[in-house]
Short mmCIF file of C-alpha atoms and ligand atoms in Angstrom, two decimals:
data_model
loop_
_atom_site.label_atom_id
_atom_site.label_comp_id
_atom_site.label_asym_id
_atom_site.label_seq_id
_atom_site.Cartn_x
_atom_site.Cartn_y
_atom_site.Cartn_z
CA MET W 1 0.00 0.00 0.00
CA GLY W 2 1.28 3.50 -0.73
CA ASN W 3 2.27 5.85 2.07
CA VAL W 4 -1.06 7.33 3.02
CA SER W 5 0.40 10.31 4.90
CA THR W 6 2.13 11.63 1.74
CA ARG W 7 -1.14 12.00 -0.15
CA LYS W 8 -1.65 15.72 0.04
CA ARG W 9 -5.28 15.94 -1.01
CA PRO W 10 -7.09 17.92 1.72
CA PRO W 11 -10.31 16.16 2.72
CA SER W 12 -13.61 17.26 1.16
CA ARG W 13 -12.04 19.96 -1.00
CA ASN W 14 -13.90 18.85 -4.10
CA TYR W 15 -17.24 19.21 -2.47
CA GLU W 16 -17.08 22.14 -0.15
CA CYS W 17 -15.03 24.92 -1.75
CA ASP W 18 -15.68 27.58 -4.35
CA ASP W 19 -19.43 27.58 -3.98
CA ASP W 20 -19.69 31.18 -5.05
CA ASP W 21 -17.93 31.18 -8.38
CA ASP W 22 -19.01 27.82 -9.79
CA GLY W 23 -19.38 27.74 -13.57
CA PRO W 24 -21.91 25.31 -15.12
CA ALA W 25 -19.16 22.76 -15.91
CA ARG W 26 -17.90 22.79 -12.36
CA LYS W 27 -21.46 22.46 -11.03
CA ARG W 28 -22.02 19.44 -13.25
CA LEU W 29 -18.80 17.90 -11.99
CA LYS W 30 -19.89 18.47 -8.40
CA LEU W 31 -23.26 16.90 -9.06
CA GLU W 32 -21.60 13.91 -10.69
CA ASN W 33 -19.29 13.52 -7.72
CA GLU W 34 -22.22 13.69 -5.33
CA TYR W 35 -24.11 11.16 -7.41
CA GLN W 36 -21.12 8.81 -7.44
CA LYS W 37 -20.75 9.16 -3.68
CA LEU W 38 -24.41 8.27 -3.18
CA ALA W 39 -24.24 5.33 -5.59
CA PHE W 40 -21.11 4.06 -3.85
CA LYS W 41 -22.75 4.43 -0.42
CA SER W 42 -25.82 2.50 -1.49
CA ARG W 43 -23.68 -0.26 -3.04
CA LEU W 44 -21.69 -0.48 0.17
CA GLU W 45 -24.89 -0.69 2.20
CA LYS W 46 -26.18 -3.52 0.01
CA LEU W 47 -22.87 -5.35 0.31
CA ARG W 48 -22.87 -4.96 4.09
CA LYS W 49 -26.37 -6.35 4.30
CA CYS W 50 -25.59 -9.48 2.31
CA ARG W 51 -22.04 -9.92 3.64
CA PRO W 52 -21.78 -8.47 7.14
CA HIS W 53 -18.17 -9.66 7.51
CA LEU W 54 -17.13 -7.07 4.91
CA LYS W 55 -17.45 -4.22 7.44
CA ARG W 56 -14.78 -1.60 7.23
CA GLN W 57 -12.59 -0.73 10.13
CA THR W 58 -11.04 2.67 10.75
CA VAL W 59 -7.35 2.57 11.52
CA LYS W 60 -4.86 5.34 12.08
CA VAL W 61 -1.79 5.47 9.86
CA GLU W 62 0.97 7.96 10.59
CA GLY W 63 -1.31 10.58 12.01
CA THR W 64 -3.84 10.33 9.14
CA HIS W 65 -7.21 8.60 9.19
CA CYS W 66 -7.92 6.07 6.53
CA THR W 67 -10.09 3.01 6.20
CA GLU W 68 -8.84 -0.47 5.58
CA ARG W 69 -10.67 -3.72 5.11
CA LYS W 70 -10.39 -6.17 7.91
CA ASN W 71 -7.82 -8.94 7.39
CA GLU W 72 -10.69 -11.38 7.05
CA THR W 73 -11.76 -9.89 3.73
CA SER W 74 -8.40 -9.26 2.15
CA ALA W 75 -7.46 -12.84 3.06
CA VAL W 76 -10.01 -14.22 0.53
CA PRO W 77 -7.86 -15.13 -2.46
CA TRP W 78 -8.94 -14.09 -5.94
CA PHE W 79 -9.65 -17.65 -7.05
CA GLU W 80 -12.28 -17.85 -4.33
CA LEU W 81 -13.62 -14.33 -4.80
CA LEU W 82 -14.11 -15.09 -8.47
CA PHE W 83 -16.83 -17.64 -7.72
CA LEU W 84 -18.66 -15.67 -5.02
CA PRO W 85 -21.47 -15.33 -4.16
CA GLU W 86 -22.86 -18.33 -6.09
CA PHE W 87 -20.31 -20.68 -4.51
CA PRO W 88 -19.80 -19.67 -0.85
CA THR W 89 -16.50 -20.49 0.84
CA ARG W 90 -17.74 -21.16 4.34
CA SER W 91 -20.67 -23.43 3.81
CA VAL W 92 -22.13 -25.50 6.63
CA ILE W 93 -22.81 -28.19 4.06
CA ASN W 94 -19.56 -29.15 2.39
CA GLU W 95 -17.68 -32.10 0.94
CA SER W 96 -17.01 -33.55 4.40
CA SER W 97 -20.78 -33.94 4.92
CA PHE W 98 -20.95 -36.75 2.30
CA VAL W 99 -19.48 -40.09 1.36
CA LEU W 100 -18.79 -40.36 -2.36
CA GLU W 101 -20.01 -43.73 -3.61
CA SER W 102 -19.74 -44.04 -7.36
CA GLN W 103 -19.13 -41.98 -10.44
CA LEU W 104 -22.31 -41.08 -12.34
CA GLY W 105 -20.80 -39.24 -15.23
CA ARG W 106 -18.28 -36.77 -16.48
CA GLY W 107 -18.80 -33.18 -17.55
CA SER W 108 -16.58 -30.58 -19.19
CA PHE W 109 -15.00 -29.44 -15.94
CA GLY W 110 -15.20 -32.42 -13.66
CA VAL W 111 -17.01 -35.44 -12.39
CA VAL W 112 -20.50 -36.13 -11.00
CA TYR W 113 -20.68 -38.60 -8.12
CA CYS W 114 -23.47 -40.40 -6.37
CA ALA W 115 -23.06 -39.63 -2.67
CA SER W 116 -24.83 -40.31 0.59
CA ALA W 117 -25.14 -38.01 3.57
CA ILE W 118 -22.59 -38.92 6.24
CA HIS W 119 -25.28 -39.28 8.93
CA ASP W 120 -27.92 -40.87 6.71
CA SER W 121 -26.57 -43.38 4.23
CA GLU W 122 -30.08 -43.91 2.81
CA ARG W 123 -30.28 -40.37 1.42
CA LYS W 124 -28.64 -40.23 -1.98
CA PHE W 125 -27.49 -37.13 -3.82
CA ALA W 126 -25.56 -36.32 -6.93
CA ILE W 127 -22.50 -34.15 -6.29
CA LYS W 128 -21.02 -32.28 -9.21
CA MET W 129 -17.37 -31.48 -8.56
CA GLN W 130 -15.77 -29.05 -10.98
CA ASP W 131 -12.14 -28.11 -11.26
CA LYS W 132 -11.62 -24.35 -10.86
CA ARG W 133 -8.43 -24.33 -12.92
CA GLU W 134 -10.26 -25.94 -15.85
CA ILE W 135 -13.09 -23.43 -15.58
CA ILE W 136 -10.75 -20.46 -15.46
CA SER W 137 -8.58 -21.72 -18.30
CA LYS W 138 -11.64 -22.26 -20.49
CA ARG W 139 -12.96 -18.81 -19.54
CA ALA W 140 -16.19 -20.29 -18.27
CA VAL W 141 -16.43 -18.57 -14.88
CA LEU W 142 -19.59 -16.66 -15.73
CA GLN W 143 -21.10 -19.77 -17.33
CA VAL W 144 -20.79 -21.89 -14.18
CA LYS W 145 -21.95 -19.04 -11.97
CA ARG W 146 -24.94 -18.52 -14.20
CA GLU W 147 -25.77 -22.23 -14.13
CA ALA W 148 -25.66 -22.24 -10.33
CA SER W 149 -27.73 -19.10 -9.91
CA ILE W 150 -30.42 -20.17 -12.38
CA GLN W 151 -30.75 -23.61 -10.83
CA ARG W 152 -30.83 -22.35 -7.26
CA LEU W 153 -33.44 -19.69 -7.96
CA LEU W 154 -35.82 -21.98 -9.81
CA PRO W 155 -38.92 -23.13 -7.96
CA THR W 156 -39.17 -26.91 -7.71
CA HIS W 157 -40.60 -28.96 -10.53
CA PRO W 158 -41.09 -32.75 -10.57
CA PHE W 159 -39.00 -33.22 -13.71
CA ILE W 160 -36.12 -30.80 -13.08
CA ALA W 161 -33.19 -31.80 -10.87
CA ARG W 162 -33.06 -29.56 -7.82
CA THR W 163 -29.88 -27.88 -6.66
CA TYR W 164 -29.83 -28.03 -2.87
CA SER W 165 -26.57 -26.29 -2.22
CA THR W 166 -23.38 -25.00 -3.81
CA TRP W 167 -20.00 -24.25 -2.25
CA GLN W 168 -16.32 -24.10 -3.09
CA SER W 169 -13.04 -25.36 -1.74
CA ARG W 170 -9.70 -23.85 -2.77
CA THR W 171 -9.55 -26.04 -5.84
CA HIS W 172 -13.09 -27.15 -6.69
CA LEU W 173 -16.68 -26.02 -7.02
CA TYR W 174 -19.37 -28.31 -5.65
CA SER W 175 -23.08 -28.56 -6.46
CA LEU W 176 -25.34 -30.78 -4.42
CA LEU W 177 -28.04 -32.04 -6.78
CA GLN W 178 -31.17 -34.13 -6.62
CA TYR W 179 -30.46 -37.75 -7.43
CA PRO W 180 -33.30 -39.72 -9.00
CA ASN W 181 -34.12 -42.64 -6.70
CA GLY W 182 -32.79 -45.91 -8.06
CA SER W 183 -31.54 -44.10 -11.14
CA THR W 184 -31.11 -46.16 -14.26
CA GLY W 185 -28.74 -43.58 -15.73
CA ASP W 186 -29.20 -40.95 -18.39
CA LEU W 187 -31.47 -41.43 -21.40
CA PHE W 188 -28.52 -41.98 -23.70
CA SER W 189 -27.34 -44.98 -21.62
CA VAL W 190 -30.90 -46.30 -21.40
CA TRP W 191 -31.38 -45.93 -25.14
CA ARG W 192 -28.02 -47.63 -25.81
CA LEU W 193 -28.91 -50.51 -23.49
CA ARG W 194 -32.50 -51.08 -24.55
CA GLY W 195 -32.57 -49.82 -28.10
CA SER W 196 -35.41 -47.77 -29.50
CA LEU W 197 -38.28 -47.08 -27.14
CA SER W 198 -41.96 -47.73 -27.71
CA GLU W 199 -44.20 -44.82 -28.68
CA ALA W 200 -46.00 -45.23 -25.36
CA ALA W 201 -42.74 -44.65 -23.45
CA ILE W 202 -41.75 -41.75 -25.72
CA ARG W 203 -45.16 -40.18 -25.11
CA ILE W 204 -44.63 -40.11 -21.35
CA ILE W 205 -40.97 -39.07 -21.50
CA GLY W 206 -41.78 -36.42 -24.13
CA ALA W 207 -44.70 -35.09 -22.08
CA GLU W 208 -42.62 -34.92 -18.87
CA LEU W 209 -39.85 -33.04 -20.67
CA ALA W 210 -42.37 -30.74 -22.34
CA SER W 211 -43.83 -29.95 -18.93
CA ALA W 212 -40.31 -29.18 -17.60
CA LEU W 213 -39.46 -26.95 -20.57
CA ASP W 214 -42.74 -25.09 -20.37
CA PHE W 215 -42.08 -24.51 -16.66
CA LEU W 216 -38.63 -23.10 -17.47
CA HIS W 217 -40.02 -20.83 -20.17
CA ARG W 218 -42.72 -19.56 -17.83
CA ASN W 219 -39.96 -18.80 -15.34
CA ASP W 220 -38.08 -16.80 -17.98
CA VAL W 221 -35.40 -19.39 -18.62
CA ILE W 222 -34.34 -20.75 -22.00
CA TYR W 223 -32.65 -24.15 -21.62
CA ARG W 224 -30.80 -24.57 -24.94
CA ASP W 225 -29.36 -28.04 -24.40
CA VAL W 226 -32.11 -30.65 -24.61
CA LYS W 227 -30.43 -33.98 -25.44
CA LEU W 228 -30.45 -37.60 -24.30
CA GLU W 229 -27.42 -37.10 -22.03
CA ASN W 230 -29.11 -34.30 -20.09
CA VAL W 231 -32.08 -36.37 -18.97
CA VAL W 232 -31.75 -38.91 -16.16
CA LEU W 233 -34.40 -41.46 -15.26
CA ASP W 234 -35.45 -42.75 -11.86
CA GLN W 235 -36.49 -46.32 -11.10
CA SER W 236 -40.05 -45.65 -12.30
CA GLY W 237 -38.82 -44.15 -15.54
CA HIS W 238 -39.64 -40.56 -14.54
CA THR W 239 -37.36 -37.95 -16.05
CA LEU W 240 -35.15 -35.33 -14.42
CA LEU W 241 -33.65 -32.58 -16.54
CA ILE W 242 -30.03 -31.88 -15.50
CA ASP W 243 -27.18 -29.64 -16.66
CA PHE W 244 -28.13 -25.98 -16.90
CA GLY W 245 -24.73 -25.07 -18.36
CA LEU W 246 -26.25 -23.32 -21.39
CA ALA W 247 -29.45 -22.07 -19.77
CA LYS W 248 -30.04 -18.36 -19.68
CA LYS W 249 -32.48 -15.97 -18.12
CA LEU W 250 -34.68 -14.73 -20.96
CA ARG W 251 -38.01 -12.99 -20.58
CA GLN W 252 -40.94 -14.51 -22.45
CA GLY W 253 -41.14 -13.01 -25.91
CA ALA W 254 -37.53 -11.77 -25.75
CA SER W 255 -34.73 -13.11 -27.92
CA THR W 256 -31.04 -13.85 -27.71
CA GLY W 257 -28.32 -14.66 -30.23
CA THR W 258 -25.57 -16.93 -28.90
CA ILE W 259 -24.91 -19.88 -31.17
CA CYS W 260 -24.73 -22.65 -28.62
CA GLY W 261 -26.12 -26.08 -27.84
CA THR W 262 -25.29 -29.51 -29.18
CA LEU W 263 -24.93 -29.44 -32.96
CA GLN W 264 -27.15 -32.41 -33.76
CA TYR W 265 -29.97 -30.96 -31.64
CA MET W 266 -29.51 -27.36 -32.77
CA SER W 267 -32.43 -25.69 -34.47
CA PRO W 268 -31.98 -23.87 -37.80
CA ASP W 269 -32.72 -20.60 -36.00
CA VAL W 270 -29.76 -20.98 -33.63
CA ALA W 271 -27.44 -22.24 -36.38
CA SER W 272 -28.33 -19.34 -38.67
CA GLY W 273 -26.80 -16.83 -36.28
CA ASN W 274 -30.00 -14.82 -36.10
CA THR W 275 -31.72 -14.10 -32.84
CA TYR W 276 -34.09 -16.69 -31.42
CA GLY W 277 -36.41 -17.27 -28.47
CA HIS W 278 -37.55 -20.04 -26.10
CA TYR W 279 -39.16 -21.93 -28.97
CA VAL W 280 -35.80 -23.44 -30.04
CA ASP W 281 -36.10 -25.84 -27.09
CA TRP W 282 -39.13 -27.47 -28.79
CA TRP W 283 -37.03 -28.26 -31.84
CA SER W 284 -34.41 -30.04 -29.69
CA LEU W 285 -37.15 -31.97 -27.91
CA GLY W 286 -38.38 -33.06 -31.35
CA VAL W 287 -34.88 -34.32 -32.22
CA LEU W 288 -34.70 -36.22 -28.92
CA MET W 289 -38.07 -37.91 -29.48
CA HIS W 290 -37.13 -38.74 -33.07
CA ILE W 291 -33.92 -40.43 -31.89
CA LEU W 292 -35.73 -42.38 -29.18
CA LEU W 293 -37.93 -44.02 -31.80
CA THR W 294 -35.74 -44.29 -34.87
CA GLY W 295 -32.19 -44.29 -33.51
CA ILE W 296 -31.11 -41.68 -36.03
CA TYR W 297 -30.97 -37.91 -36.21
CA PRO W 298 -33.75 -36.42 -38.31
CA TYR W 299 -31.34 -34.42 -40.48
CA PRO W 300 -28.03 -35.59 -41.99
CA ASN W 301 -25.87 -33.88 -39.37
CA SER W 302 -24.26 -36.70 -37.47
CA GLU W 303 -20.83 -35.75 -38.85
CA ALA W 304 -21.16 -31.97 -38.47
CA THR W 305 -18.48 -30.23 -36.44
CA HIS W 306 -19.43 -26.62 -37.11
CA HIS W 307 -22.82 -24.93 -37.11
CA ASP W 308 -22.18 -23.64 -40.65
CA ASN W 309 -22.13 -27.25 -41.86
CA LEU W 310 -25.52 -28.19 -40.44
CA LYS W 311 -27.93 -29.26 -43.18
CA PHE W 312 -31.66 -29.03 -42.79
CA ILE W 313 -32.59 -31.02 -45.88
CA ASP W 314 -33.69 -34.56 -46.74
CA TYR W 315 -36.00 -34.95 -43.78
CA SER W 316 -38.32 -37.88 -44.07
CA THR W 317 -41.17 -38.76 -41.78
CA PRO W 318 -40.29 -41.83 -39.64
CA LEU W 319 -41.63 -44.97 -41.28
CA GLY W 320 -43.84 -47.45 -39.50
CA CYS W 321 -44.86 -45.18 -36.63
CA SER W 322 -48.37 -44.03 -35.78
CA PRO W 323 -49.80 -41.18 -37.88
CA GLU W 324 -49.98 -39.06 -34.71
CA PHE W 325 -46.30 -39.50 -33.96
CA ALA W 326 -45.41 -38.92 -37.62
CA ASN W 327 -47.40 -35.71 -37.65
CA LEU W 328 -45.87 -34.52 -34.38
CA MET W 329 -42.36 -35.06 -35.77
CA ASP W 330 -43.23 -33.30 -39.04
CA ARG W 331 -44.48 -30.33 -37.03
CA MET W 332 -41.71 -30.14 -34.43
CA LEU W 333 -38.97 -30.58 -37.02
CA ALA W 334 -40.36 -28.33 -39.76
CA VAL W 335 -37.58 -26.03 -40.94
CA SER W 336 -39.97 -23.21 -41.68
CA PRO W 337 -41.00 -21.50 -38.44
CA ALA W 338 -44.40 -20.85 -40.02
CA HIS W 339 -45.12 -24.60 -40.06
CA ARG W 340 -43.24 -25.51 -36.93
CA LEU W 341 -44.79 -26.42 -33.61
CA CYS W 342 -43.32 -23.74 -31.37
CA SER W 343 -45.31 -23.67 -28.16
CA PHE W 344 -46.44 -25.83 -25.30
CA THR W 345 -50.06 -24.88 -25.90
CA VAL W 346 -49.98 -26.42 -29.35
CA LEU W 347 -47.87 -29.38 -28.28
CA HIS W 348 -50.06 -30.36 -25.38
CA ALA W 349 -53.17 -30.25 -27.60
CA HIS W 350 -51.54 -32.42 -30.27
CA PRO W 351 -53.28 -35.78 -30.93
CA PHE W 352 -50.09 -37.68 -29.98
CA PHE W 353 -50.54 -36.43 -26.40
CA ARG W 354 -54.33 -36.81 -26.38
CA SER W 355 -54.25 -39.58 -23.79
CA ILE W 356 -52.07 -37.54 -21.40
CA ASN W 357 -53.64 -35.48 -18.66
CA PHE W 358 -50.86 -33.02 -17.88
CA ALA W 359 -52.07 -32.30 -14.32
CA LYS W 360 -51.92 -36.02 -13.59
CA LEU W 361 -48.56 -36.24 -15.36
CA GLU W 362 -47.08 -33.62 -13.01
CA GLN W 363 -48.24 -35.74 -10.08
CA LYS W 364 -46.15 -38.53 -11.63
CA GLY W 365 -49.36 -40.27 -12.59
CA TYR W 366 -47.86 -42.07 -15.60
CA SER W 367 -44.85 -44.31 -15.60
CA ALA W 368 -42.63 -44.85 -18.61
CA GLU W 369 -40.91 -47.79 -16.93
CA LYS W 370 -43.61 -50.29 -17.91
CA GLU W 371 -43.39 -49.04 -21.48
CA LEU W 372 -39.62 -49.07 -21.78
CA GLY W 373 -39.38 -52.46 -23.50
CA SER W 374 -37.81 -52.54 -26.92
CA THR W 375 -40.02 -51.50 -29.79
CA GLU W 376 -40.70 -53.28 -33.05
CA TYR W 377 -39.21 -50.30 -34.84
CA ASP W 378 -36.60 -51.47 -37.34
CA THR W 379 -33.34 -49.76 -36.41
CA CYS W 380 -31.01 -52.20 -38.25
CA GLN W 381 -30.34 -49.83 -41.08
CA ASN W 382 -29.28 -47.12 -38.66
CA GLU W 383 -27.28 -49.26 -36.28
CA GLY W 384 -24.23 -47.58 -34.85
CA GLU W 385 -24.95 -44.05 -35.96
CA LEU W 386 -25.29 -42.67 -32.45
CA GLU W 387 -22.68 -45.09 -31.08
CA ARG W 388 -20.02 -43.70 -33.40
CA ASP W 389 -20.39 -40.08 -32.61
CA GLU W 390 -19.65 -39.83 -28.88
CA HIS W 391 -17.59 -36.71 -29.48
CA PHE W 392 -20.45 -34.83 -31.15
CA LYS W 393 -22.41 -34.88 -27.95
CA GLU W 394 -20.14 -32.22 -26.52
CA ASN W 395 -21.73 -28.87 -25.91
CA TYR W 396 -21.06 -26.48 -28.67
CA GLU W 397 -20.68 -22.81 -28.31
CA PHE W 398 -19.60 -20.60 -31.11
CA ASP W 399 -19.97 -17.20 -29.62
CA HIS W 400 -19.19 -16.46 -25.99
CA PHE W 401 -20.40 -12.91 -26.46
CA ASP W 402 -23.36 -12.90 -24.16
CA TYR W 403 -21.69 -14.93 -21.41
CA PHE W 404 -19.30 -12.07 -20.91
CA ASN W 405 -21.86 -9.34 -21.14
CA ASP W 406 -24.75 -10.75 -19.21
CA GLN W 407 -25.56 -9.63 -15.72
CA PHE W 408 -26.37 -12.27 -13.16
N1 LIG E 501 -28.53 -35.05 -10.73
C1 LIG E 501 -27.97 -36.08 -11.38
N2 LIG E 501 -28.39 -37.33 -11.14
C2 LIG E 501 -27.84 -38.39 -11.78
N3 LIG E 501 -26.84 -38.30 -12.68
C3 LIG E 501 -26.37 -37.07 -12.95
C4 LIG E 501 -26.90 -35.91 -12.32
N4 LIG E 501 -26.25 -34.83 -12.79
C5 LIG E 501 -25.36 -35.30 -13.67
N5 LIG E 501 -25.42 -36.63 -13.78
C6 LIG E 501 -24.58 -37.49 -14.66
O1 LIG E 501 -23.35 -36.84 -14.90
C7 LIG E 501 -23.20 -36.53 -16.30
C8 LIG E 501 -22.53 -35.17 -16.44
O2 LIG E 501 -23.33 -34.21 -15.78
P1 LIG E 501 -23.57 -32.75 -16.36
O3 LIG E 501 -23.98 -32.89 -17.79
O4 LIG E 501 -24.47 -32.01 -15.46
O5 LIG E 501 -22.12 -32.17 -16.23
P2 LIG E 501 -21.55 -30.91 -16.96
O6 LIG E 501 -20.20 -30.62 -16.37
O7 LIG E 501 -22.52 -29.80 -16.87
O8 LIG E 501 -21.46 -31.49 -18.40
P3 LIG E 501 -21.45 -30.80 -19.81
O9 LIG E 501 -20.04 -30.80 -20.20
O10 LIG E 501 -22.30 -31.71 -20.65
O11 LIG E 501 -22.04 -29.44 -19.65
C9 LIG E 501 -24.61 -36.61 -16.88
O12 LIG E 501 -24.61 -36.97 -18.24
C10 LIG E 501 -25.27 -37.68 -16.02
O13 LIG E 501 -24.96 -38.96 -16.49
#
């Protein structure tokens, strides 16, 4: 710190002198200074309210008064400050409160474990453990903070994984997530194990996911990463949407422009680089449902590695399925927005979902488990397409622009 006593600026000079001969420019400057002082004071007040330990302490240095932060605050290193307040440093719940049992999956920045509470081995959770160095080196600090804040602020929904708590250690970020009881893994693993699903199972899974997406949209969140890997199933076959890494706060009717998602699930609107709204999530849900039945992507994009290479041509209605399902796919996957099914209202009234009562669905009144048996659908011709392209399931983000400009 510089030598405070050598700073010769007399206190309050800017604000209290020369009242009589102020020109308009000087008056404006004074007003601006006053305004800045007030804004600073109110920010400080807010900060004090949410973090009382940040109180300032007055200390005397070489005969001059100055204020210094308590040691407690300056002791917080930058790599912890960076992730505050979404990931608190002194959390009552922390990694020592759990026993890690098995690995559930791997994400871009770390591993997700199944864990049980140390005092209650029956209670299972999923703990996402992310490496701070990885996050910083991939310039994804705002992304993980946004994911945590969106998930924690969301009201509960039966088909969206809850985030109970988040915290950080010196090296890692932790998120304590809802674990689906007796989980059978994510939809991709289930699909790989059992093959194509029956229409009856797809109806229930599709309706549960539609209910979750509609809930997100009504809460001003666009999800942007619907795919098999981001849906986990519990023992009764109920779905839980996980991974809010690309979700964003977006008011209903508003639009955004980041080209992000998973290429094979990306709608033409996102890929085009134009702005888009919540409705792009319905396209991705259509792709997911199409894959669950046919085992192939609806458009010839399994090899695409850049959004410019995505082709939205040569679509053909799935063969051998019910006319209702065929029509639903044609509508959800129509390239022209004028023909596309772009809202929950239309989706939930579609004949394919006629037998579903959505109020009963949200009470977990239907179970996909009974319907999960392999379907008669002939997938031989498509065998291996999804198996081969593990690396295409990575999240894709072309433009980080709005991650770095968004407010939390
Ligand atoms: N709440 C959960 N319950 C059960 N399994 C989970 C849960 N959360 C994550 N997983 C498993 O861990 C995997 C990785 O999780 P997730 O996709 O959230 O991580 P990520 O770091 O956000 O990954 P990505 O790189 O795809 O953004 C999932 O595919 C899933 O298999």
